């Protein structure tokens, strides 16, 4: 079940909201736990067991750490339980990648595991690992109630595509939360915004990309259009999902961390990674980069730390060489920026810096979006006119015209323009104008929900990109 | 702030509640008339597992999602909202690849799949060589352009050039078979507005062109055909596109020889009329013409002048055209090679060895991979 499905929108969500607000406070967590398990069970019943078991391993790790006092033994426990928590992720996500490469490298006759990937395994594993490490570091109190801990891990708004909510972010809300009408309405607005971003914009861009990709006749223009559309699509897809998660959390009285902050307005690639998938960036910073030494130490160790982080970031996104190449690509670009290019950037006009960052990110997504590294390189060659493709073709021009408005709208909507305009209007308006703005908001909710429903019923293209991670 | 928040919360609650309530109240539909397909029905887990023996629980949940989508209240009207918003809000030129130009609905297809066309032609060659090579009749291949050929002229919409098919035909089809393209004889007005097929009421000049190429002296245009209407007709494109369009009128041409003719099905061993009034209200009203898709049947017309016989290898376009050829031939054997192997009907084909042979195919079918078995 996805948030942008009729089943979720019109059957699961209303039922859960109704029961949640009807039952007394002491039963609310039970409602959330059971509904979260049903949500995951609906997608793939057998993987629900793996998710719960991994959560219980994390819980046990926390409990044990709370009892062990000696530093040496605490280290052993944390390494052991982090390793145990990582096993499902390593097995399901990277098992076949490892076997395939062993077979290729050493001509070994190892059989493939052919395991399906449990939904959201990368997200919930990172949440559990962060909890175990935080308990070890004593930056978070141990959770003694296993049901509450499983509820934290399985809480459906953030379970399958983030943001990566740390235990410390929600520990307070798990025990006590106040749900006000203002917070609920804010949650509705955020959820509907995310839904619109996902269904109306990201899915339309996905259709556009799919049409161009499936056309045998390629041109330089079509390859640039595919890259441009995907760059916008992945933003609206993933940030839309994060908006929905944050909005749903708010409806149930939780406050989740932000995951995106207009990344395509970044003036450098370093800044981009502070605005894109923020919860993942912070995770790698706090649990990999800083423990490795971070920015401290000699130049060579700083480079090594950065390399490890970006290799892991690439691998986190997928068990394939093109994702590793994508990670290495960012390692290279960020190293160049750190080596002094950022100082040159600082002297350039803001517009040029934004364009530079967007171009780099877009080229990175060519690696990310390809089925293999070889295909990515073919596309990149084509984009730069190195593979004797025509500059343009009739089909690309047709699709560029057909989806032109969506592309322009998406590009503008990826900036903060609409938000800034709305904010200024709200601040400067008279009382009567504010009334109009309020009703415009309500009209926006109704219109977005109607359009989303119509598009879903029409059976439009609807996969979440980040489900595969 | 409180008032605004309350309004938003109440509106959202109403929106969420309205669909499950309506779903509960409204009865489930068996089929979608506009999409011409059966709709998913509710099944208990036991029923589902009985029908899908090796299925998993997640498959059952997926089937429930399909059911809820198919049985969504006011589904067809809601799909129209999607089509209209894409057209007028996002300014998209097509919806689900369907587009509306010059008052007609069309479906985008701009990739020429030469391999598929060559595969079909190789099959035709084999059938021709095995069963008709050396026969006394006239042998003809007539190509029907897709309606996109006319719709996309002078527009931004891409389409496959009909000439590419003719080029492939000239290069690969047996030399003893004459090849003609009907692109000059046809125009957009010959096609239904809401369907990919041509409209029988305009086809007499096409029948004449074919008869002329088959060296036949009869001209259908000279015969007294009666135009009759069966009311409105919404073709396959109308349902898929979900765009507003004026329905077509379902008109057919009648002639005493058509009324007298009998259609014999050698596989089912039954006999029927040329025009199937029993199919008029079926899921595809186009089946009115000769019962729609069938592997083989024989039309007998005892009243024809002379004893000339004809074999037509055809796709669905042939269904509405073949009736117009009935006055010109004593017997017409109609074969759809997508549904029957020539070897399986060799006796029937053998009895038409000296007959005229007409391969009547649209570019749409020639361009469809998998339409014919790999030859």
Short mmCIF file of C-alpha atoms in Angstrom, two decimals, chain B residues 124-342:
data_model
loop_
_atom_site.label_atom_id
_atom_site.label_comp_id
_atom_site.label_asym_id
_atom_site.label_seq_id
_atom_site.Cartn_x
_atom_site.Cartn_y
_atom_site.Cartn_z
CA UNK B 124 1.60 -14.20 -45.89
CA UNK B 125 4.26 -15.35 -48.39
CA UNK B 126 4.29 -18.85 -46.95
CA UNK B 127 0.51 -19.12 -47.06
CA UNK B 128 0.49 -17.73 -50.60
CA UNK B 129 3.24 -20.03 -51.89
CA UNK B 130 1.82 -23.15 -50.21
CA UNK B 131 -1.79 -22.67 -51.26
CA UNK B 132 -2.25 -20.19 -54.13
CA UNK B 133 0.92 -19.88 -56.14
CA UNK B 134 0.07 -20.72 -59.78
CA UNK B 135 -3.67 -20.29 -59.28
CA UNK B 136 -5.78 -18.66 -62.00
CA UNK B 137 -7.23 -15.89 -59.85
CA UNK B 138 -6.00 -12.36 -59.34
CA UNK B 139 -3.81 -11.85 -56.25
CA UNK B 140 -3.73 -8.58 -54.41
CA UNK B 141 -2.37 -7.04 -51.18
CA UNK B 142 -4.26 -3.90 -50.12
CA UNK B 143 -2.83 -1.79 -47.31
CA UNK B 144 -5.15 0.24 -45.07
CA UNK B 145 -3.46 3.24 -43.45
CA UNK B 146 -4.04 3.86 -39.76
CA UNK B 147 -6.30 6.89 -39.25
CA UNK B 148 -3.29 8.67 -37.69
CA UNK B 149 -2.00 8.95 -41.27
CA UNK B 150 -4.74 11.53 -41.90
CA UNK B 151 -5.15 12.94 -38.39
CA UNK B 152 -1.54 13.94 -37.89
CA UNK B 153 -1.07 15.70 -41.23
CA UNK B 154 -0.12 19.35 -40.64
CA UNK B 155 -0.09 18.82 -36.87
CA UNK B 156 2.51 18.40 -34.12
CA UNK B 157 1.56 14.77 -33.58
CA UNK B 158 4.12 12.20 -34.78
CA UNK B 159 2.99 9.14 -36.78
CA UNK B 160 4.47 6.28 -38.78
CA UNK B 161 4.60 7.00 -42.50
CA UNK B 162 2.41 4.59 -44.47
CA UNK B 163 5.01 4.62 -47.23
CA UNK B 164 7.42 2.73 -44.94
CA UNK B 165 5.00 -0.23 -44.93
CA UNK B 166 4.63 -0.08 -48.71
CA UNK B 167 8.41 -0.08 -49.07
CA UNK B 168 8.69 -3.17 -46.85
CA UNK B 169 5.86 -4.83 -48.79
CA UNK B 170 7.55 -4.15 -52.11
CA UNK B 171 10.82 -5.53 -50.79
CA UNK B 172 9.49 -8.65 -49.07
CA UNK B 173 6.07 -9.67 -50.44
CA UNK B 174 5.86 -12.28 -53.21
CA UNK B 175 6.25 -10.68 -56.64
CA UNK B 176 3.13 -12.42 -58.02
CA UNK B 177 0.94 -10.45 -55.64
CA UNK B 178 -0.02 -6.91 -56.66
CA UNK B 179 0.43 -4.36 -53.89
CA UNK B 180 -1.70 -1.27 -53.46
CA UNK B 181 -2.00 1.28 -50.71
CA UNK B 182 -5.49 2.65 -50.11
CA UNK B 183 -4.11 5.94 -48.79
CA UNK B 184 -5.22 7.91 -51.84
CA UNK B 185 -8.72 6.45 -51.86
CA UNK B 186 -9.29 7.04 -48.14
CA UNK B 187 -9.51 10.22 -46.11
CA UNK B 188 -10.16 10.94 -42.43
CA UNK B 189 -13.91 11.12 -43.10
CA UNK B 190 -13.89 7.41 -43.95
CA UNK B 191 -13.11 6.54 -40.29
CA UNK B 192 -15.26 6.67 -37.18
CA UNK B 193 -14.51 9.65 -34.96
CA UNK B 194 -14.36 7.52 -31.81
CA UNK B 195 -12.86 4.28 -33.12
CA UNK B 196 -9.80 3.20 -35.09
CA UNK B 197 -11.92 1.41 -37.72
CA UNK B 198 -13.31 2.70 -40.95
CA UNK B 199 -16.99 3.44 -41.26
CA UNK B 200 -18.85 1.10 -43.59
CA UNK B 201 -21.21 3.78 -44.89
CA UNK B 202 -18.28 5.36 -46.83
CA UNK B 203 -16.65 2.19 -48.09
CA UNK B 204 -18.28 1.65 -51.49
CA UNK B 205 -15.49 3.51 -53.36
CA UNK B 206 -12.95 1.37 -51.48
CA UNK B 207 -14.78 -1.82 -52.44
CA UNK B 208 -14.78 -0.56 -56.06
CA UNK B 209 -11.04 0.12 -55.92
CA UNK B 210 -10.40 -3.39 -54.66
CA UNK B 211 -12.71 -4.96 -57.27
CA UNK B 212 -11.01 -2.93 -60.00
CA UNK B 213 -7.58 -4.15 -58.83
CA UNK B 214 -8.97 -7.69 -58.80
CA UNK B 215 -10.05 -7.17 -62.44
CA UNK B 216 -13.70 -7.51 -61.53
CA UNK B 217 -16.28 -5.75 -63.68
CA UNK B 218 -18.88 -5.17 -60.95
CA UNK B 219 -18.86 -1.77 -59.22
CA UNK B 220 -20.48 -1.61 -55.79
CA UNK B 221 -21.28 2.09 -56.24
CA UNK B 222 -23.66 1.16 -59.05
CA UNK B 223 -25.67 -1.22 -56.86
CA UNK B 224 -28.71 -0.13 -54.84
CA UNK B 225 -27.45 -0.25 -51.25
CA UNK B 226 -29.71 0.88 -48.44
CA UNK B 227 -28.25 2.97 -45.60
CA UNK B 228 -29.62 1.93 -42.21
CA UNK B 229 -28.86 3.28 -38.76
CA UNK B 230 -28.53 1.38 -35.50
CA UNK B 231 -28.24 4.52 -33.38
CA UNK B 232 -25.20 6.01 -31.70
CA UNK B 233 -21.80 4.33 -31.44
CA UNK B 234 -18.96 5.06 -29.02
CA UNK B 235 -15.81 3.35 -30.27
CA UNK B 236 -12.91 1.91 -28.33
CA UNK B 237 -10.98 5.19 -28.32
CA UNK B 238 -13.80 7.06 -26.60
CA UNK B 239 -13.59 5.01 -23.43
CA UNK B 240 -9.82 4.95 -23.26
CA UNK B 241 -9.34 8.64 -24.01
CA UNK B 242 -12.08 9.77 -21.59
CA UNK B 243 -12.19 13.03 -23.56
CA UNK B 244 -15.54 14.56 -24.45
CA UNK B 245 -16.53 13.72 -28.02
CA UNK B 246 -19.71 13.55 -30.08
CA UNK B 247 -20.64 9.88 -30.59
CA UNK B 248 -20.64 8.38 -34.08
CA UNK B 249 -23.74 7.06 -35.75
CA UNK B 250 -23.67 3.34 -36.39
CA UNK B 251 -24.73 3.06 -40.03
CA UNK B 252 -24.56 -0.07 -42.15
CA UNK B 253 -25.19 -0.72 -45.83
CA UNK B 254 -27.67 -3.34 -46.83
CA UNK B 255 -28.31 -5.08 -50.15
CA UNK B 256 -30.59 -8.00 -51.04
CA UNK B 257 -27.58 -10.21 -51.73
CA UNK B 258 -26.20 -9.48 -48.26
CA UNK B 259 -29.53 -10.32 -46.68
CA UNK B 260 -29.69 -13.60 -48.57
CA UNK B 261 -26.08 -14.60 -47.96
CA UNK B 262 -25.28 -17.16 -45.28
CA UNK B 263 -22.10 -17.29 -43.22
CA UNK B 264 -20.82 -20.78 -42.46
CA UNK B 265 -18.27 -21.38 -39.72
CA UNK B 266 -16.37 -24.64 -40.47
CA UNK B 267 -14.88 -24.79 -36.97
CA UNK B 268 -18.09 -24.33 -34.98
CA UNK B 269 -20.09 -25.84 -37.84
CA UNK B 270 -22.86 -23.28 -37.57
CA UNK B 271 -24.48 -20.80 -39.88
CA UNK B 272 -25.42 -17.17 -39.33
CA UNK B 273 -26.30 -13.98 -41.15
CA UNK B 274 -23.80 -11.39 -42.38
CA UNK B 275 -25.06 -8.69 -40.04
CA UNK B 276 -25.28 -9.93 -36.47
CA UNK B 277 -28.04 -8.03 -34.70
CA UNK B 278 -27.43 -10.22 -31.66
CA UNK B 279 -23.96 -8.63 -31.31
CA UNK B 280 -25.18 -5.03 -31.49
CA UNK B 281 -25.32 -4.69 -27.71
CA UNK B 282 -22.19 -6.73 -27.02
CA UNK B 283 -19.08 -5.21 -25.44
CA UNK B 284 -17.79 -4.34 -28.93
CA UNK B 285 -20.64 -3.21 -31.21
CA UNK B 286 -18.30 -3.50 -34.21
CA UNK B 287 -18.88 -7.27 -33.89
CA UNK B 288 -22.19 -6.55 -35.64
CA UNK B 289 -20.21 -6.98 -38.88
CA UNK B 290 -19.76 -10.71 -39.50
CA UNK B 291 -19.59 -11.45 -35.77
CA UNK B 292 -16.21 -9.75 -35.20
CA UNK B 293 -12.98 -11.65 -34.65
CA UNK B 294 -13.23 -15.24 -35.99
CA UNK B 295 -10.53 -17.52 -37.43
CA UNK B 296 -12.38 -18.61 -40.60
CA UNK B 297 -15.79 -18.54 -42.20
CA UNK B 298 -17.35 -18.98 -45.62
CA UNK B 299 -19.91 -16.62 -47.13
CA UNK B 300 -22.15 -18.21 -49.75
CA UNK B 301 -24.09 -16.03 -52.16
CA UNK B 302 -26.14 -18.15 -54.56
CA UNK B 303 -27.30 -15.01 -56.36
CA UNK B 304 -23.93 -13.68 -57.53
CA UNK B 305 -23.33 -13.04 -61.18
CA UNK B 306 -20.84 -15.61 -62.45
CA UNK B 307 -19.11 -18.10 -60.20
CA UNK B 308 -16.02 -16.14 -59.13
CA UNK B 309 -14.67 -16.97 -55.74
CA UNK B 310 -12.56 -14.93 -53.37
CA UNK B 311 -10.33 -15.60 -50.37
CA UNK B 312 -9.78 -12.70 -48.02
CA UNK B 313 -6.98 -12.77 -45.47
CA UNK B 314 -7.88 -9.95 -43.18
CA UNK B 315 -7.84 -8.18 -39.83
CA UNK B 316 -10.78 -6.46 -38.14
CA UNK B 317 -11.03 -3.84 -40.91
CA UNK B 318 -12.17 -6.63 -43.20
CA UNK B 319 -15.32 -7.26 -41.15
CA UNK B 320 -17.14 -4.19 -42.46
CA UNK B 321 -15.63 -4.25 -45.97
CA UNK B 322 -16.20 -7.89 -46.93
CA UNK B 323 -20.04 -7.61 -46.86
CA UNK B 324 -19.79 -5.05 -49.68
CA UNK B 325 -17.96 -7.62 -51.86
CA UNK B 326 -20.74 -10.21 -51.47
CA UNK B 327 -22.70 -9.10 -54.57
CA UNK B 328 -19.56 -9.66 -56.68
CA UNK B 329 -18.65 -13.19 -55.64
CA UNK B 330 -20.42 -16.53 -55.37
CA UNK B 331 -18.33 -17.58 -52.39
CA UNK B 332 -15.97 -15.68 -50.14
CA UNK B 333 -13.67 -17.49 -47.73
CA UNK B 334 -12.58 -15.14 -44.95
CA UNK B 335 -9.50 -16.04 -42.89
CA UNK B 336 -7.85 -14.29 -39.96
CA UNK B 337 -4.29 -15.65 -39.75
CA UNK B 338 -3.89 -14.26 -36.25
CA UNK B 339 -6.24 -16.92 -34.94
CA UNK B 340 -5.67 -19.94 -37.21
CA UNK B 341 -2.71 -21.63 -38.87
CA UNK B 342 -3.05 -22.08 -42.63
#
